[in-house]
Amino acid sequence: MEIAANLNPYFEIIGLLYTCAHPYLDQKALWEKAAADCSINGDAFYRKITPLPKKYFSAFQKSMSPVSKEDFDFFFSGEDNEFVILLQIAAASHPAWFESNLNEITGAEIVLALMDVLSDGEALESAAPPSTSGMIARLKSSGYSPTTCWKMMLILQSPKESIQKLSHIVRQNIPAYEAAIAAVSRPLRKRLEAFPKGKSFGDKLHQGALVTPTLIYPTLELVHTAGSASVSYVGLFVNDLYQMVEQAKTSQENLLPILKALSDSSKFDILLSLLKSPKYNLELAETLNLTAATVSHHMNVLLSHHLVEVEKRDGRVYYSVSKDTLRTTIQTLNTLLLGEDK
């Protein structure tokens, strides 16, 4: 696996432009819904993940350059993000479209590049561009939405003109991208340095691919095979999401034993008593009219589930309620049963 050291500017710029056309993508409700789909706390997820990408997007938006509205709308205003992701993959793999004179690149080369992106691992039959009927057949078999296929077909029919328009929009916004990078340079650098050490859900899928970090999609994992080459784009916060999901799984696994402990009236009474004030073993026994041995038994169970904490004071062991565990238990129940975060 080869890991890129930096973001791909063309992948990022196209993603940033799409987000500018759809600012609702930055709304907290969408992040919280994504968190609920992963059975994790939405508020914690939002606070952990969003500050850096929000600052990044905001800085880009402030410096964004005006371009032809018609061209911008064609590429970025649609609701079908499949089309934009295909553009991002193609653009990231062909920097010459934005760094050199497009007069030196033929329409046939652009068509082949786009057909390669659409191939999803299936090799093209020849080195020559397919006929119009061949393009249509490839698009129909691609599994992409009708909107994506229609837009791709329009580009394939006028490849050079279309990519020239896209190139112009991207080039005009390189300064805005540089401003966005500058606005988040320090935390971004730390994220990039830690990126190769992180875990992700698709680690095995990324084997043999060039893995490129992305900030515009902070929790995305995208694997795309075009011809014989495989590329992956992995969000800089995927590892954080991975850890939160694993913690949520652990919380869920611990939930039933904790609820079982809380369902016992004596253990529940112990917790209620400890909520009023910390107590030692014999004090609890006297307060609740239980034997010291019975209190010790209940306390061992409560300790094993981290429902109580201990503190040595004046030669005695005092017990108190672990409010953090109770909060986590309540939040887990809210998320699992009510779809709420608090």
mmCIF file of C-alpha atoms in Angstrom:
data_model
loop_
_atom_site.group_PDB
_atom_site.id
_atom_site.type_symbol
_atom_site.label_atom_id
_atom_site.label_comp_id
_atom_site.label_asym_id
_atom_site.label_seq_id
_atom_site.Cartn_x
_atom_site.Cartn_y
_atom_site.Cartn_z
ATOM 1 C CA MET A 1 0.000 0.000 0.000
ATOM 2 C CA GLU A 2 1.367 3.401 -0.992
ATOM 3 C CA ILE A 3 0.208 6.385 1.067
ATOM 4 C CA ALA A 4 0.247 9.897 -0.350
ATOM 5 C CA ALA A 5 1.803 12.510 1.921
ATOM 6 C CA ASN A 6 -0.646 15.296 1.083
ATOM 7 C CA LEU A 7 -4.170 16.038 -0.071
ATOM 8 C CA ASN A 8 -4.797 15.936 -3.810
ATOM 9 C CA PRO A 9 -5.608 19.581 -4.708
ATOM 10 C CA TYR A 10 -7.895 18.747 -7.656
ATOM 11 C CA PHE A 11 -9.878 16.151 -5.726
ATOM 12 C CA GLU A 12 -10.277 18.673 -2.897
ATOM 13 C CA ILE A 13 -11.142 21.711 -5.031
ATOM 14 C CA ILE A 14 -13.903 19.888 -6.907
ATOM 15 C CA GLY A 15 -15.295 18.598 -3.613
ATOM 16 C CA LEU A 16 -15.149 22.077 -2.090
ATOM 17 C CA LEU A 17 -16.952 23.565 -5.088
ATOM 18 C CA TYR A 18 -19.683 20.952 -4.784
ATOM 19 C CA THR A 19 -20.080 21.743 -1.081
ATOM 20 C CA CYS A 20 -20.344 25.458 -1.906
ATOM 21 C CA ALA A 21 -23.262 24.596 -4.194
ATOM 22 C CA HIS A 22 -24.863 22.514 -1.416
ATOM 23 C CA PRO A 23 -24.185 24.302 1.890
ATOM 24 C CA TYR A 24 -26.776 22.176 3.676
ATOM 25 C CA LEU A 25 -24.206 19.345 3.567
ATOM 26 C CA ASP A 26 -22.482 21.180 6.415
ATOM 27 C CA GLN A 27 -25.544 21.224 8.677
ATOM 28 C CA LYS A 28 -25.330 19.614 12.090
ATOM 29 C CA ALA A 29 -28.481 17.546 11.542
ATOM 30 C CA LEU A 30 -26.830 15.609 8.694
ATOM 31 C CA TRP A 31 -23.771 14.858 10.810
ATOM 32 C CA GLU A 32 -25.973 13.692 13.663
ATOM 33 C CA LYS A 33 -27.976 11.452 11.321
ATOM 34 C CA ALA A 34 -24.706 9.915 10.072
ATOM 35 C CA ALA A 35 -23.702 9.328 13.690
ATOM 36 C CA ALA A 36 -27.050 7.680 14.469
ATOM 37 C CA ASP A 37 -26.557 5.354 11.473
ATOM 38 C CA CYS A 38 -23.309 4.234 13.131
ATOM 39 C CA SER A 39 -24.987 3.991 16.571
ATOM 40 C CA ILE A 40 -22.661 6.587 18.076
ATOM 41 C CA ASN A 41 -23.335 9.790 19.992
ATOM 42 C CA GLY A 42 -24.179 12.498 17.462
ATOM 43 C CA ASP A 43 -23.174 15.463 19.582
ATOM 44 C CA ALA A 44 -19.784 13.944 20.445
ATOM 45 C CA PHE A 45 -19.289 12.982 16.800
ATOM 46 C CA TYR A 46 -20.120 16.498 15.603
ATOM 47 C CA ARG A 47 -17.811 18.183 18.127
ATOM 48 C CA LYS A 48 -14.937 15.804 17.373
ATOM 49 C CA ILE A 49 -15.084 15.719 13.584
ATOM 50 C CA THR A 50 -16.425 19.014 12.263
ATOM 51 C CA PRO A 51 -14.320 21.976 13.531
ATOM 52 C CA LEU A 52 -11.385 21.415 11.134
ATOM 53 C CA PRO A 53 -13.366 20.677 7.923
ATOM 54 C CA LYS A 54 -15.803 23.520 8.718
ATOM 55 C CA LYS A 55 -12.941 26.017 9.029
ATOM 56 C CA TYR A 56 -11.408 24.609 5.837
ATOM 57 C CA PHE A 57 -14.649 24.959 3.888
ATOM 58 C CA SER A 58 -15.401 28.419 5.313
ATOM 59 C CA ALA A 59 -11.977 29.761 4.285
ATOM 60 C CA PHE A 60 -12.426 28.370 0.763
ATOM 61 C CA GLN A 61 -15.918 29.798 0.441
ATOM 62 C CA LYS A 62 -14.747 33.289 1.467
ATOM 63 C CA SER A 63 -12.039 33.314 -1.235
ATOM 64 C CA MET A 64 -14.001 31.491 -3.947
ATOM 65 C CA SER A 65 -13.673 33.078 -7.395
ATOM 66 C CA PRO A 66 -16.715 33.896 -9.549
ATOM 67 C CA VAL A 67 -17.099 31.748 -12.662
ATOM 68 C CA SER A 68 -19.688 31.141 -15.367
ATOM 69 C CA LYS A 69 -22.942 30.249 -13.587
ATOM 70 C CA GLU A 70 -24.006 27.957 -16.430
ATOM 71 C CA ASP A 71 -20.776 25.958 -16.297
ATOM 72 C CA PHE A 72 -20.743 25.889 -12.496
ATOM 73 C CA ASP A 73 -24.328 24.659 -12.336
ATOM 74 C CA PHE A 74 -23.655 21.880 -14.843
ATOM 75 C CA PHE A 75 -20.769 20.447 -12.846
ATOM 76 C CA PHE A 76 -21.777 21.168 -9.262
ATOM 77 C CA SER A 77 -25.416 22.133 -8.718
ATOM 78 C CA GLY A 78 -27.013 18.728 -9.272
ATOM 79 C CA GLU A 79 -28.062 16.558 -6.357
ATOM 80 C CA ASP A 80 -26.258 13.484 -7.682
ATOM 81 C CA ASN A 81 -22.899 13.292 -5.882
ATOM 82 C CA GLU A 82 -21.872 10.175 -7.861
ATOM 83 C CA PHE A 83 -21.141 12.422 -10.817
ATOM 84 C CA VAL A 84 -18.949 14.746 -8.775
ATOM 85 C CA ILE A 85 -17.006 11.857 -7.231
ATOM 86 C CA LEU A 86 -16.305 10.475 -10.712
ATOM 87 C CA LEU A 87 -15.058 13.925 -11.734
ATOM 88 C CA GLN A 88 -12.870 14.057 -8.628
ATOM 89 C CA ILE A 89 -11.296 10.673 -9.349
ATOM 90 C CA ALA A 90 -10.661 11.541 -12.996
ATOM 91 C CA ALA A 91 -9.256 14.984 -12.167
ATOM 92 C CA ALA A 92 -7.011 13.681 -9.390
ATOM 93 C CA SER A 93 -5.600 11.037 -11.743
ATOM 94 C CA HIS A 94 -4.984 13.510 -14.584
ATOM 95 C CA PRO A 95 -3.305 16.635 -13.181
ATOM 96 C CA ALA A 96 -2.198 17.598 -16.701
ATOM 97 C CA TRP A 97 -5.779 18.731 -17.340
ATOM 98 C CA PHE A 98 -5.129 21.602 -14.926
ATOM 99 C CA GLU A 99 -1.375 22.089 -15.123
ATOM 100 C CA SER A 100 -0.619 22.207 -18.835
ATOM 101 C CA ASN A 101 -2.049 23.508 -22.077
ATOM 102 C CA LEU A 102 -5.129 21.458 -22.893
ATOM 103 C CA ASN A 103 -4.392 21.989 -26.599
ATOM 104 C CA GLU A 104 -1.728 19.320 -26.154
ATOM 105 C CA ILE A 105 -4.322 16.797 -24.929
ATOM 106 C CA THR A 106 -6.649 15.204 -27.439
ATOM 107 C CA GLY A 107 -10.354 14.595 -27.010
ATOM 108 C CA ALA A 108 -9.676 10.882 -27.512
ATOM 109 C CA GLU A 109 -7.308 10.854 -24.527
ATOM 110 C CA ILE A 110 -9.951 12.507 -22.351
ATOM 111 C CA VAL A 111 -12.625 10.032 -23.476
ATOM 112 C CA LEU A 112 -10.358 7.077 -22.675
ATOM 113 C CA ALA A 113 -9.528 8.543 -19.271
ATOM 114 C CA LEU A 114 -13.211 8.986 -18.420
ATOM 115 C CA MET A 115 -14.178 5.574 -19.752
ATOM 116 C CA ASP A 116 -11.394 4.107 -17.623
ATOM 117 C CA VAL A 117 -12.875 5.782 -14.537
ATOM 118 C CA LEU A 118 -16.300 4.394 -15.460
ATOM 119 C CA SER A 119 -14.921 0.900 -16.013
ATOM 120 C CA ASP A 120 -14.885 -0.089 -12.308
ATOM 121 C CA GLY A 121 -12.013 -2.519 -12.817
ATOM 122 C CA GLU A 122 -13.082 -3.860 -16.201
ATOM 123 C CA ALA A 123 -10.359 -3.330 -18.804
ATOM 124 C CA LEU A 124 -11.257 -1.382 -21.939
ATOM 125 C CA GLU A 125 -11.513 -3.495 -25.059
ATOM 126 C CA SER A 126 -9.138 -1.351 -27.137
ATOM 127 C CA ALA A 127 -6.833 1.635 -26.941
ATOM 128 C CA ALA A 128 -9.179 3.593 -29.206
ATOM 129 C CA PRO A 129 -12.208 5.492 -27.864
ATOM 130 C CA PRO A 130 -15.430 3.488 -28.125
ATOM 131 C CA SER A 131 -18.227 4.460 -30.492
ATOM 132 C CA THR A 132 -21.212 6.414 -29.239
ATOM 133 C CA SER A 133 -23.180 3.165 -28.918
ATOM 134 C CA GLY A 134 -20.252 1.652 -27.014
ATOM 135 C CA MET A 135 -20.211 4.614 -24.620
ATOM 136 C CA ILE A 136 -23.943 4.288 -24.039
ATOM 137 C CA ALA A 137 -23.604 0.561 -23.393
ATOM 138 C CA ARG A 138 -20.784 1.172 -20.905
ATOM 139 C CA LEU A 139 -22.815 3.813 -19.080
ATOM 140 C CA LYS A 140 -25.912 1.611 -18.944
ATOM 141 C CA SER A 141 -23.924 -1.243 -17.445
ATOM 142 C CA SER A 142 -22.110 1.007 -14.959
ATOM 143 C CA GLY A 143 -24.898 1.021 -12.379
ATOM 144 C CA TYR A 144 -24.740 4.795 -11.988
ATOM 145 C CA SER A 145 -27.870 6.910 -11.774
ATOM 146 C CA PRO A 146 -29.576 8.212 -14.954
ATOM 147 C CA THR A 147 -28.499 11.768 -14.058
ATOM 148 C CA THR A 148 -24.858 10.751 -13.730
ATOM 149 C CA CYS A 149 -24.976 8.786 -16.999
ATOM 150 C CA TRP A 150 -26.616 11.703 -18.829
ATOM 151 C CA LYS A 151 -24.029 14.211 -17.619
ATOM 152 C CA MET A 152 -21.133 11.889 -18.376
ATOM 153 C CA MET A 153 -22.512 11.320 -21.873
ATOM 154 C CA LEU A 154 -22.640 15.072 -22.481
ATOM 155 C CA ILE A 155 -18.973 15.326 -21.474
ATOM 156 C CA LEU A 156 -17.990 12.336 -23.615
ATOM 157 C CA GLN A 157 -19.655 13.922 -26.651
ATOM 158 C CA SER A 158 -17.643 17.165 -26.218
ATOM 159 C CA PRO A 159 -14.710 16.013 -24.095
ATOM 160 C CA LYS A 160 -12.213 18.768 -24.772
ATOM 161 C CA GLU A 161 -14.683 21.618 -24.420
ATOM 162 C CA SER A 162 -16.120 20.125 -21.219
ATOM 163 C CA ILE A 163 -12.767 19.562 -19.548
ATOM 164 C CA GLN A 164 -11.624 23.035 -20.583
ATOM 165 C CA LYS A 165 -14.623 24.471 -18.721
ATOM 166 C CA LEU A 166 -13.923 22.316 -15.671
ATOM 167 C CA SER A 167 -10.222 23.204 -15.824
ATOM 168 C CA HIS A 168 -11.030 26.919 -15.930
ATOM 169 C CA ILE A 169 -13.276 26.675 -12.850
ATOM 170 C CA VAL A 170 -10.665 24.674 -10.929
ATOM 171 C CA ARG A 171 -7.774 26.945 -11.898
ATOM 172 C CA GLN A 172 -9.725 30.045 -10.912
ATOM 173 C CA ASN A 173 -10.175 28.562 -7.461
ATOM 174 C CA ILE A 174 -6.641 27.370 -6.764
ATOM 175 C CA PRO A 175 -5.992 30.593 -4.748
ATOM 176 C CA ALA A 176 -9.131 29.880 -2.691
ATOM 177 C CA TYR A 177 -7.867 26.358 -2.026
ATOM 178 C CA GLU A 178 -4.472 27.692 -0.974
ATOM 179 C CA ALA A 179 -6.223 30.118 1.399
ATOM 180 C CA ALA A 180 -8.210 27.215 2.864
ATOM 181 C CA ILE A 181 -5.041 25.160 3.384
ATOM 182 C CA ALA A 182 -3.324 28.121 5.037
ATOM 183 C CA ALA A 183 -6.294 28.598 7.396
ATOM 184 C CA VAL A 184 -5.947 25.058 8.778
ATOM 185 C CA SER A 185 -2.225 24.482 8.217
ATOM 186 C CA ARG A 186 -1.209 23.520 11.759
ATOM 187 C CA PRO A 187 -3.988 21.016 12.628
ATOM 188 C CA LEU A 188 -3.920 19.712 9.049
ATOM 189 C CA ARG A 189 -0.191 18.997 9.285
ATOM 190 C CA LYS A 190 -0.737 17.025 12.504
ATOM 191 C CA ARG A 191 -3.545 15.062 10.888
ATOM 192 C CA LEU A 192 -1.439 14.252 7.841
ATOM 193 C CA GLU A 193 1.470 13.106 10.012
ATOM 194 C CA ALA A 194 -0.815 10.766 11.966
ATOM 195 C CA PHE A 195 -2.724 9.551 8.896
ATOM 196 C CA PRO A 196 -0.524 6.530 7.972
ATOM 197 C CA LYS A 197 -0.832 5.195 11.526
ATOM 198 C CA GLY A 198 -4.634 5.217 11.662
ATOM 199 C CA LYS A 199 -7.112 2.379 11.288
ATOM 200 C CA SER A 200 -10.069 2.270 8.937
ATOM 201 C CA PHE A 201 -12.993 -0.009 8.193
ATOM 202 C CA GLY A 202 -11.691 -0.952 4.741
ATOM 203 C CA ASP A 203 -8.020 -1.606 5.549
ATOM 204 C CA LYS A 204 -7.996 -4.804 3.477
ATOM 205 C CA LEU A 205 -9.678 -3.089 0.525
ATOM 206 C CA HIS A 206 -6.972 -0.427 0.452
ATOM 207 C CA GLN A 207 -4.185 -2.981 -0.030
ATOM 208 C CA GLY A 208 -2.390 -2.467 -3.352
ATOM 209 C CA ALA A 209 -3.942 0.971 -3.864
ATOM 210 C CA LEU A 210 -2.537 4.462 -3.717
ATOM 211 C CA VAL A 211 -4.207 5.800 -0.562
ATOM 212 C CA THR A 212 -4.738 9.563 -0.573
ATOM 213 C CA PRO A 213 -5.977 11.490 2.471
ATOM 214 C CA THR A 214 -8.973 13.776 2.040
ATOM 215 C CA LEU A 215 -10.334 16.555 4.229
ATOM 216 C CA ILE A 216 -13.360 17.573 2.176
ATOM 217 C CA TYR A 217 -14.838 14.137 3.001
ATOM 218 C CA PRO A 218 -13.413 13.715 6.532
ATOM 219 C CA THR A 219 -15.002 10.326 7.305
ATOM 220 C CA LEU A 220 -15.255 8.875 3.783
ATOM 221 C CA GLU A 221 -13.542 5.710 2.571
ATOM 222 C CA LEU A 222 -13.636 5.445 -1.200
ATOM 223 C CA VAL A 223 -12.022 2.631 -3.157
ATOM 224 C CA HIS A 224 -12.100 2.872 -6.939
ATOM 225 C CA THR A 225 -10.556 0.531 -9.482
ATOM 226 C CA ALA A 226 -10.036 1.864 -12.982
ATOM 227 C CA GLY A 227 -8.496 -0.599 -15.406
ATOM 228 C CA SER A 228 -5.571 -2.183 -13.596
ATOM 229 C CA ALA A 229 -5.035 0.726 -11.171
ATOM 230 C CA SER A 230 -6.718 1.047 -7.798
ATOM 231 C CA VAL A 231 -7.020 4.290 -5.855
ATOM 232 C CA SER A 232 -8.381 4.980 -2.389
ATOM 233 C CA TYR A 233 -9.420 8.219 -0.744
ATOM 234 C CA VAL A 234 -9.607 8.034 3.028
ATOM 235 C CA GLY A 235 -10.870 10.849 5.253
ATOM 236 C CA LEU A 236 -8.483 12.285 7.806
ATOM 237 C CA PHE A 237 -11.034 11.534 10.553
ATOM 238 C CA VAL A 238 -11.842 7.943 9.588
ATOM 239 C CA ASN A 239 -9.674 6.662 12.427
ATOM 240 C CA ASP A 240 -11.636 8.807 14.905
ATOM 241 C CA LEU A 241 -14.910 7.438 13.558
ATOM 242 C CA TYR A 242 -13.505 3.894 13.728
ATOM 243 C CA GLN A 243 -12.572 4.380 17.386
ATOM 244 C CA MET A 244 -15.957 5.894 18.273
ATOM 245 C CA VAL A 245 -17.791 2.979 16.647
ATOM 246 C CA GLU A 246 -15.596 0.476 18.496
ATOM 247 C CA GLN A 247 -16.255 2.303 21.774
ATOM 248 C CA ALA A 248 -19.984 2.288 21.024
ATOM 249 C CA LYS A 249 -19.847 -1.472 20.379
ATOM 250 C CA THR A 250 -18.112 -1.938 23.715
ATOM 251 C CA SER A 251 -20.755 0.215 25.398
ATOM 252 C CA GLN A 252 -23.512 -1.879 23.807
ATOM 253 C CA GLU A 253 -21.831 -5.118 24.898
ATOM 254 C CA ASN A 254 -21.619 -3.783 28.444
ATOM 255 C CA LEU A 255 -25.165 -2.438 28.444
ATOM 256 C CA LEU A 256 -27.135 -5.588 29.303
ATOM 257 C CA PRO A 257 -24.918 -6.604 32.255
ATOM 258 C CA ILE A 258 -25.203 -3.051 33.621
ATOM 259 C CA LEU A 259 -28.996 -3.064 33.217
ATOM 260 C CA LYS A 260 -29.114 -6.455 34.923
ATOM 261 C CA ALA A 261 -27.120 -5.031 37.845
ATOM 262 C CA LEU A 262 -29.421 -2.011 38.044
ATOM 263 C CA SER A 263 -32.517 -4.245 38.006
ATOM 264 C CA ASP A 264 -31.542 -5.768 41.359
ATOM 265 C CA SER A 265 -33.324 -3.793 44.087
ATOM 266 C CA SER A 266 -30.484 -4.055 46.623
ATOM 267 C CA LYS A 267 -27.852 -2.852 44.150
ATOM 268 C CA PHE A 268 -30.172 -0.048 43.050
ATOM 269 C CA ASP A 269 -30.722 0.973 46.678
ATOM 270 C CA ILE A 270 -26.945 1.028 47.206
ATOM 271 C CA LEU A 271 -26.507 3.402 44.285
ATOM 272 C CA LEU A 272 -29.305 5.675 45.513
ATOM 273 C CA SER A 273 -27.686 5.799 48.938
ATOM 274 C CA LEU A 274 -24.262 6.565 47.468
ATOM 275 C CA LEU A 275 -25.739 9.369 45.393
ATOM 276 C CA LYS A 276 -26.546 11.168 48.663
ATOM 277 C CA SER A 277 -22.994 10.752 49.992
ATOM 278 C CA PRO A 278 -19.983 8.387 49.730
ATOM 279 C CA LYS A 279 -20.078 5.556 52.320
ATOM 280 C CA TYR A 280 -17.909 2.698 53.488
ATOM 281 C CA ASN A 281 -19.043 -0.953 53.636
ATOM 282 C CA LEU A 282 -20.360 -1.156 57.193
ATOM 283 C CA GLU A 283 -22.078 2.219 56.881
ATOM 284 C CA LEU A 284 -23.958 0.958 53.828
ATOM 285 C CA ALA A 285 -24.886 -2.264 55.638
ATOM 286 C CA GLU A 286 -26.356 -0.330 58.549
ATOM 287 C CA THR A 287 -28.167 2.174 56.321
ATOM 288 C CA LEU A 288 -29.788 -0.488 54.139
ATOM 289 C CA ASN A 289 -30.237 -3.161 56.828
ATOM 290 C CA LEU A 290 -28.026 -5.651 54.995
ATOM 291 C CA THR A 291 -25.183 -7.833 56.202
ATOM 292 C CA ALA A 292 -21.643 -6.674 55.483
ATOM 293 C CA ALA A 293 -21.075 -9.827 53.395
ATOM 294 C CA THR A 294 -24.150 -9.064 51.259
ATOM 295 C CA VAL A 295 -23.004 -5.479 50.699
ATOM 296 C CA SER A 296 -19.539 -6.747 49.701
ATOM 297 C CA HIS A 297 -21.112 -9.134 47.190
ATOM 298 C CA HIS A 298 -23.238 -6.391 45.620
ATOM 299 C CA MET A 299 -20.319 -3.983 45.643
ATOM 300 C CA ASN A 300 -18.104 -6.421 43.737
ATOM 301 C CA VAL A 301 -20.713 -6.589 40.978
ATOM 302 C CA LEU A 302 -21.108 -2.805 40.860
ATOM 303 C CA LEU A 303 -17.334 -2.364 40.785
ATOM 304 C CA SER A 304 -16.947 -4.877 37.948
ATOM 305 C CA HIS A 305 -19.290 -2.765 35.810
ATOM 306 C CA HIS A 306 -17.624 0.504 36.867
ATOM 307 C CA LEU A 307 -20.864 1.747 38.434
ATOM 308 C CA VAL A 308 -19.053 2.751 41.618
ATOM 309 C CA GLU A 309 -15.674 4.257 42.396
ATOM 310 C CA VAL A 310 -13.476 3.815 45.473
ATOM 311 C CA GLU A 311 -11.451 6.228 47.551
ATOM 312 C CA LYS A 312 -9.292 5.418 50.604
ATOM 313 C CA ARG A 313 -9.833 7.894 53.411
ATOM 314 C CA ASP A 314 -9.057 7.716 57.153
ATOM 315 C CA GLY A 315 -8.136 4.049 56.865
ATOM 316 C CA ARG A 316 -11.462 3.130 55.251
ATOM 317 C CA VAL A 317 -12.558 2.420 51.663
ATOM 318 C CA TYR A 318 -15.351 4.773 50.648
ATOM 319 C CA TYR A 319 -17.623 4.071 47.709
ATOM 320 C CA SER A 320 -19.272 6.652 45.440
ATOM 321 C CA VAL A 321 -21.365 6.473 42.275
ATOM 322 C CA SER A 322 -19.555 6.628 38.926
ATOM 323 C CA LYS A 323 -21.657 9.277 37.214
ATOM 324 C CA ASP A 324 -19.639 8.940 33.988
ATOM 325 C CA THR A 325 -20.736 5.303 33.631
ATOM 326 C CA LEU A 326 -24.359 6.229 34.325
ATOM 327 C CA ARG A 327 -24.202 9.025 31.732
ATOM 328 C CA THR A 328 -22.705 6.672 29.154
ATOM 329 C CA THR A 329 -25.408 4.075 29.893
ATOM 330 C CA ILE A 330 -28.186 6.629 29.509
ATOM 331 C CA GLN A 331 -26.669 8.014 26.293
ATOM 332 C CA THR A 332 -26.343 4.494 24.870
ATOM 333 C CA LEU A 333 -30.001 3.773 25.648
ATOM 334 C CA ASN A 334 -31.060 7.084 24.112
ATOM 335 C CA THR A 335 -29.093 6.396 20.932
ATOM 336 C CA LEU A 336 -30.200 2.766 20.555
ATOM 337 C CA LEU A 337 -33.849 2.992 21.573
ATOM 338 C CA LEU A 338 -34.879 6.588 20.905
ATOM 339 C CA GLY A 339 -32.434 7.689 18.221
ATOM 340 C CA GLU A 340 -31.456 10.607 20.462
ATOM 341 C CA ASP A 341 -28.012 11.786 21.501
ATOM 342 C CA LYS A 342 -28.714 13.255 24.922
#
